[in-house]
Coordinates of C-alpha atoms and ligand atoms in Angstrom, one line a residue:
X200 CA 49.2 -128.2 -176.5
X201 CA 51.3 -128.3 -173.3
X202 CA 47.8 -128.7 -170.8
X203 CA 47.0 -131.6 -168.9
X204 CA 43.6 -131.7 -166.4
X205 CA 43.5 -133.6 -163.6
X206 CA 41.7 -133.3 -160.5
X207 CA 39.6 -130.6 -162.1
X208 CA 42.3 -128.3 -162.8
X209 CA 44.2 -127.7 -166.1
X210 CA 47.4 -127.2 -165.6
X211 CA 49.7 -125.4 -168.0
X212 CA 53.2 -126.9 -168.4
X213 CA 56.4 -128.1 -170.5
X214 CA 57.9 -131.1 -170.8
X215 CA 62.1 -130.9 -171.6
X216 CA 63.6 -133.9 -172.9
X217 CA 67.1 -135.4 -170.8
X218 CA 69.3 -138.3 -170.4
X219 CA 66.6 -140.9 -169.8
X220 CA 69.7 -142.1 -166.7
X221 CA 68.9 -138.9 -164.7
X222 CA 66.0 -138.2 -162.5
X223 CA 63.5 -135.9 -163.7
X224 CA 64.1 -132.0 -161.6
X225 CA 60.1 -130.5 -161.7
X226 CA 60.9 -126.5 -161.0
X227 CA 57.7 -125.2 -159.1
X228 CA 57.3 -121.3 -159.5
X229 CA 56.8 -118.4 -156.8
X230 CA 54.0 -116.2 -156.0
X231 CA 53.0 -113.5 -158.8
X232 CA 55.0 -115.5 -161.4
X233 CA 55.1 -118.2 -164.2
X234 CA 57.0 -121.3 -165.4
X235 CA 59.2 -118.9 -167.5
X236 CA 60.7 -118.1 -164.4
X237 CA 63.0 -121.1 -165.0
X238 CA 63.8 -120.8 -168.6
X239 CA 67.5 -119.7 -168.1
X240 CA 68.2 -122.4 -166.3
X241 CA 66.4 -125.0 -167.9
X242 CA 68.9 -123.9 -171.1
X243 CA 71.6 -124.3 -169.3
X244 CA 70.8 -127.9 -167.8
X245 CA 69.4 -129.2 -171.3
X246 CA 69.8 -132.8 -172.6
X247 CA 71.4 -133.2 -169.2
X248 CA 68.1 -134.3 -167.3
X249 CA 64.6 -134.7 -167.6
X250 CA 62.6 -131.5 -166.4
X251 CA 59.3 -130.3 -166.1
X252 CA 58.1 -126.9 -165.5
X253 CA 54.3 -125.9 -164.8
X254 CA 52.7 -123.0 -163.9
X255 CA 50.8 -123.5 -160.6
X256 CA 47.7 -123.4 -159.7
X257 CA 46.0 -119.6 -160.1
X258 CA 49.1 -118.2 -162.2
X259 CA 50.5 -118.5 -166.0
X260 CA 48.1 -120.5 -168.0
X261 CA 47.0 -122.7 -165.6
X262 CA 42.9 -122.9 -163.7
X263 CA 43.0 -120.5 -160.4
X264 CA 41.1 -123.3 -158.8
X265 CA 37.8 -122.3 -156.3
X266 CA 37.7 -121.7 -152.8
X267 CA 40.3 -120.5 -150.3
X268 CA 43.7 -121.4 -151.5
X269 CA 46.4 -123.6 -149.6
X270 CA 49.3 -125.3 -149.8
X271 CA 47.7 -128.6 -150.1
X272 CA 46.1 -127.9 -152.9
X273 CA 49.2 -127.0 -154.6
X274 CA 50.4 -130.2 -153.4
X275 CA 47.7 -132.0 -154.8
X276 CA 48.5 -130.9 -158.1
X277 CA 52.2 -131.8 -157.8
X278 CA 51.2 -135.1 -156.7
X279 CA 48.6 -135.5 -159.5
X280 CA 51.5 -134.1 -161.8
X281 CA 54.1 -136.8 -160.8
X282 CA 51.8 -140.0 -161.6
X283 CA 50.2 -138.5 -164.7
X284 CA 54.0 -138.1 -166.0
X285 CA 54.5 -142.0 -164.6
X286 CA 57.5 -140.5 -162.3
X287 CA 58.6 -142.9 -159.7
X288 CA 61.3 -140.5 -157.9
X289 CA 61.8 -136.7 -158.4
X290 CA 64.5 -133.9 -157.8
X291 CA 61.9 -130.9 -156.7
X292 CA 63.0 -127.2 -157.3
X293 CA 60.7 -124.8 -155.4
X294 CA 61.5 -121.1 -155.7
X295 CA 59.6 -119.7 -152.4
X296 CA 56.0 -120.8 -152.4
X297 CA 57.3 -123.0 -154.8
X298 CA 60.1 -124.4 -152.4
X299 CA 56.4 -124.5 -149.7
X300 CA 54.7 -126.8 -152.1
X301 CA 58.1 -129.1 -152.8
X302 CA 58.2 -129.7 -148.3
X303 CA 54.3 -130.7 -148.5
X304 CA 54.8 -132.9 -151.2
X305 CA 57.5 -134.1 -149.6
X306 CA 55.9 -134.6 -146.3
X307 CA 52.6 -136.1 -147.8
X308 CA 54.2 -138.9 -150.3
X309 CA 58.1 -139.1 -149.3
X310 CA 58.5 -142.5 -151.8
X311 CA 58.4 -139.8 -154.7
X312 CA 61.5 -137.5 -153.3
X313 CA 64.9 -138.4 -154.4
X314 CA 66.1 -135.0 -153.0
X315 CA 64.8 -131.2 -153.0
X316 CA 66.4 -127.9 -153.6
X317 CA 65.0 -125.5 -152.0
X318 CA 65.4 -121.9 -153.2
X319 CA 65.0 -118.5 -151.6
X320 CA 62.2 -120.5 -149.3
X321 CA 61.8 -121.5 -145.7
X322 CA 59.5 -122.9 -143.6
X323 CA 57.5 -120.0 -142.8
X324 CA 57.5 -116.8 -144.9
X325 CA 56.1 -113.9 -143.0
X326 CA 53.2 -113.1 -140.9
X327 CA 49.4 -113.1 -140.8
X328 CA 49.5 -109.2 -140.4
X329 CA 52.0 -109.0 -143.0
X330 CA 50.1 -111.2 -145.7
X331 CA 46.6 -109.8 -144.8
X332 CA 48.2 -106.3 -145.4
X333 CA 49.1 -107.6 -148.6
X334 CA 45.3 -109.0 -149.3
X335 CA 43.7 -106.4 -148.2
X336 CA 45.7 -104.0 -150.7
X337 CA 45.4 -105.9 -153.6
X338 CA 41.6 -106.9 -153.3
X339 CA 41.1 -103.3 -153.2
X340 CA 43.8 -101.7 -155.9
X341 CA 45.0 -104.5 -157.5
X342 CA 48.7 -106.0 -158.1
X343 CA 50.1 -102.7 -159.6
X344 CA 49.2 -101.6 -155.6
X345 CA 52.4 -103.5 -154.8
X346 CA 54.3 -104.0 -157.8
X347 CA 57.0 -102.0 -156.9
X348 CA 57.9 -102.9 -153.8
X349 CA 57.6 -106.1 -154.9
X350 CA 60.3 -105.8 -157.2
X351 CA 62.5 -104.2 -154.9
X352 CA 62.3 -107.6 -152.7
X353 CA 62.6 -110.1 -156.1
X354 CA 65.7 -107.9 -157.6
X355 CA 68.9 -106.0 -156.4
X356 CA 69.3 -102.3 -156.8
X357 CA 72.2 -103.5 -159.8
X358 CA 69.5 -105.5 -161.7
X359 CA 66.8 -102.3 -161.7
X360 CA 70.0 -100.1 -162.6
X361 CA 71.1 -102.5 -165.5
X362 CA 68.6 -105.0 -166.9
X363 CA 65.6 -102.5 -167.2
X364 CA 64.0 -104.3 -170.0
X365 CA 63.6 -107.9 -167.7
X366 CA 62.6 -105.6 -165.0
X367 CA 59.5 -104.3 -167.1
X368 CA 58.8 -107.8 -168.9
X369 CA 58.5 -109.4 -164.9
X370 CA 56.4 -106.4 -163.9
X371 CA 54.3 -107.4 -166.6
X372 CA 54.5 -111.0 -165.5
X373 CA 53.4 -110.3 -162.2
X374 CA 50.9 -107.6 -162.7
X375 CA 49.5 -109.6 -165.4
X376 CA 48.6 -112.9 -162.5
X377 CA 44.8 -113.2 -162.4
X378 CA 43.9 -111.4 -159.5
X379 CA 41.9 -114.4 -157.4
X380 CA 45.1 -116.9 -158.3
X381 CA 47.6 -114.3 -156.2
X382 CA 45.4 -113.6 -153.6
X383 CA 44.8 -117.1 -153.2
X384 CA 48.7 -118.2 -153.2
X385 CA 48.9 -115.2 -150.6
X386 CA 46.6 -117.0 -148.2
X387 CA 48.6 -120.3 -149.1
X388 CA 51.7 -118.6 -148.0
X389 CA 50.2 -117.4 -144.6
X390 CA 48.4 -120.5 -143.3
X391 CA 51.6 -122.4 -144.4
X392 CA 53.9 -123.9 -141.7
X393 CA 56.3 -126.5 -142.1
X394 CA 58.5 -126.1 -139.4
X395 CA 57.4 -129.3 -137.9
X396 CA 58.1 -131.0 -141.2
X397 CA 60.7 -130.0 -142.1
X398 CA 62.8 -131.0 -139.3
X399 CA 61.8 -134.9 -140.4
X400 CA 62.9 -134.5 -144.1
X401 CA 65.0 -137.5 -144.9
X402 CA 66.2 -136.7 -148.7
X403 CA 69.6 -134.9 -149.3
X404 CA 68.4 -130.9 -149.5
X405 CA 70.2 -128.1 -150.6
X406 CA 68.9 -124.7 -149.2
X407 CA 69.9 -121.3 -151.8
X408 CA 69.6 -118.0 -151.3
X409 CA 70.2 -114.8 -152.8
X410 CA 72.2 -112.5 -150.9
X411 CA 70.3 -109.6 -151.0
X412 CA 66.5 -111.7 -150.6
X413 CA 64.1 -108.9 -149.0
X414 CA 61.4 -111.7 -148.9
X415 CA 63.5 -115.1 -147.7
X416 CA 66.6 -113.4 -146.3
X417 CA 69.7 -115.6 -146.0
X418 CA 69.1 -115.8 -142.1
X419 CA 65.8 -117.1 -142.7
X420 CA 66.6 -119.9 -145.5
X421 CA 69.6 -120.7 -143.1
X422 CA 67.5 -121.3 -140.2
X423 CA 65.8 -123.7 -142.2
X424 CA 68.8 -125.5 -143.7
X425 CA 69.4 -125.3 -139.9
X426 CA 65.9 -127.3 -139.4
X427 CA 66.5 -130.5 -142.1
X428 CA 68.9 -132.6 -141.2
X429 CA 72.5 -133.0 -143.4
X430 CA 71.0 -130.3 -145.3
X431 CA 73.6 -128.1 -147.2
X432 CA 73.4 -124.2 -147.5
X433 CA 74.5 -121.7 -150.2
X434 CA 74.2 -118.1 -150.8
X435 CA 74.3 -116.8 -154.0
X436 CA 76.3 -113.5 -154.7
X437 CA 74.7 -110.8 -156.3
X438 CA 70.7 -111.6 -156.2
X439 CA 67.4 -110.5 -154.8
X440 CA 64.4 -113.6 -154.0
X441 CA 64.8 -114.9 -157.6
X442 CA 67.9 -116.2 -158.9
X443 CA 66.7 -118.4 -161.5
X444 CA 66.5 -114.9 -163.3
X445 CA 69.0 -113.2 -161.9
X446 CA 71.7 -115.0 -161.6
X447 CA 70.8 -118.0 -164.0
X448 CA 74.8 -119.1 -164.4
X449 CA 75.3 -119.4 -160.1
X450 CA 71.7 -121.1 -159.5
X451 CA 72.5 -123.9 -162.4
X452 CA 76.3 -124.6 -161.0
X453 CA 74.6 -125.3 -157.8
X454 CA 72.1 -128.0 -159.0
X455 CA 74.3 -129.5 -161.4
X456 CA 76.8 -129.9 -158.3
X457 CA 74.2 -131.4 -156.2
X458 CA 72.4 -133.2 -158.6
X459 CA 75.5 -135.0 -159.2
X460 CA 76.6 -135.8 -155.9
X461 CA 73.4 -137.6 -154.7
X462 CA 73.7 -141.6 -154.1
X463 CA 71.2 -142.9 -156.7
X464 CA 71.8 -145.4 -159.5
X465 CA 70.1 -142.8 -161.6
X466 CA 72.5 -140.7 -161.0
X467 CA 75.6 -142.8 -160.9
X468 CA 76.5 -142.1 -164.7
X469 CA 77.9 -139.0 -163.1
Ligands
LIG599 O1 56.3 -111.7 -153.8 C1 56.9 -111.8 -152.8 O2 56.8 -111.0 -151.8 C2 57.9 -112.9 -152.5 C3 57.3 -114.2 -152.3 C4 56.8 -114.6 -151.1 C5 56.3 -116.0 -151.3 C6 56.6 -116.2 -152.7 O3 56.4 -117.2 -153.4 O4 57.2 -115.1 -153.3

């Protein structure tokens, strides 16, 4: 079975066979989701690359962890992640929280980053008020509380006209997050701040966005593009906070391009 413990938390994942001359990509999910997030894309890249998905801490099938959650926890699962797969250098895809946990890896063990795309994340994603709003709602009626405008921010208006049966299946996806796990990635999100950080990240980085992102807007994700030096900046056309779903064929051009172009000898089979 795709588990692995370490550090005291199982973590759920899935291993995906590539060209043994590419880096491995790990894809980290986003608040109030699951690895299967990613699975479009993953199709699309397979046999090209090694890849690993996992569902973090509190969501999917993975522990929720105890106490207050933060990023660095997160991080320490990453990191635990990496050496218990043997990885000596990465490619980290964060989607939001996600693209959080990929800068503070980054920031606490920099030998393991051969570059990081960052996706619909920045580095700082709302407010105190805004996230103890959010808290305070769902301790006291639950995800379904904010389910919906939830999906408002992770979709446009043309995917809940056209695609209402991945519309229900991620309400069920994120309704269906263990109830300590969200609240805990919530606090995660609010104490997170890497705007500091960021501004000393080394790696080639490629900021995405969807165009109509109610959560990470494209100002937002540009302002942190704007933060890491060289990094490059794309918007994609025609989605809301989660493009791997979305718009699966844009998101995939856009790391198969950059994937390509960085310097390593890994990657120099083209
Ligand atoms: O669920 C949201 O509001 C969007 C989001 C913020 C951080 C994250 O990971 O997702």
């Amino acid at each position: 079975m795709p588990f692995v413990s370490i550090g005291g938390i199982t973590l759920h994942h899935r291993v995906i066979e590539g060209t043994a001359a590419a880096r491995p990509i790990i894809f980290i999910n986003s608040l109030g989701t699951d690895f299967r997030i990613w699975d479009d894309v993953v199709a699309r890249l397979a046999g090209e690359m090694p890849m690993l998905v996992y569902d973090k801490r509190g969501h999917g099938l993975s522990d929720i962890g105890g106490g207050v959650g933060s990023i660095d926890d997160h991080v320490d699962d990453l990191s635990a992640l990496i050496d218990h797969f043997g990885f000596d250098k990465v490619v980290l895809c964060g989607l939001s929280v996600g693209g959080m946990v990929a800068q503070g890896l980054y920031a606490r063990r920099p030998e393991l980053v051969e570059a990081l795309i960052l996706s619909d994340a920045a580095h700082k994603i709302g407010t105190a008020e805004s996230w103890n709003s959010r808290i305070a709602t769902v301790e006291r009626d639950g995800i379904e509380a904010i389910a919906a405008g939830v999906l408002k921010v992770w979709f446009t208006p043309d995917f809940h006209a056209n695609r209402a049966a991945e519309l229900a299946g991620c309400r069920n996806m994120l309704t269906r997050q263990a109830l300590p796990g969200y609240i805990g990635t919530c606090m995660a999100v609010r104490d997170a701040d890497f705007t500091d950080s960021a501004r000393r990240i080394a790696v080639p980085t490629l900021c995405i966005v969807g165009d109509q992102d109610g959560s990470t807007p494209p100002d937002l994700v540009r302002s942190l593009a704007d933060l890491i030096p060289g990094a490059r900046f794309e918007v994609i056309r025609g989605a809301g906070h989660i493009p791997c779903i979305e718009q699966p064929d844009a998101l995939t051009a856009l790391i198969r391009d950059f994937v390509a172009s960085l310097p390593s000898e890994k990657h120099a089979h083209g």
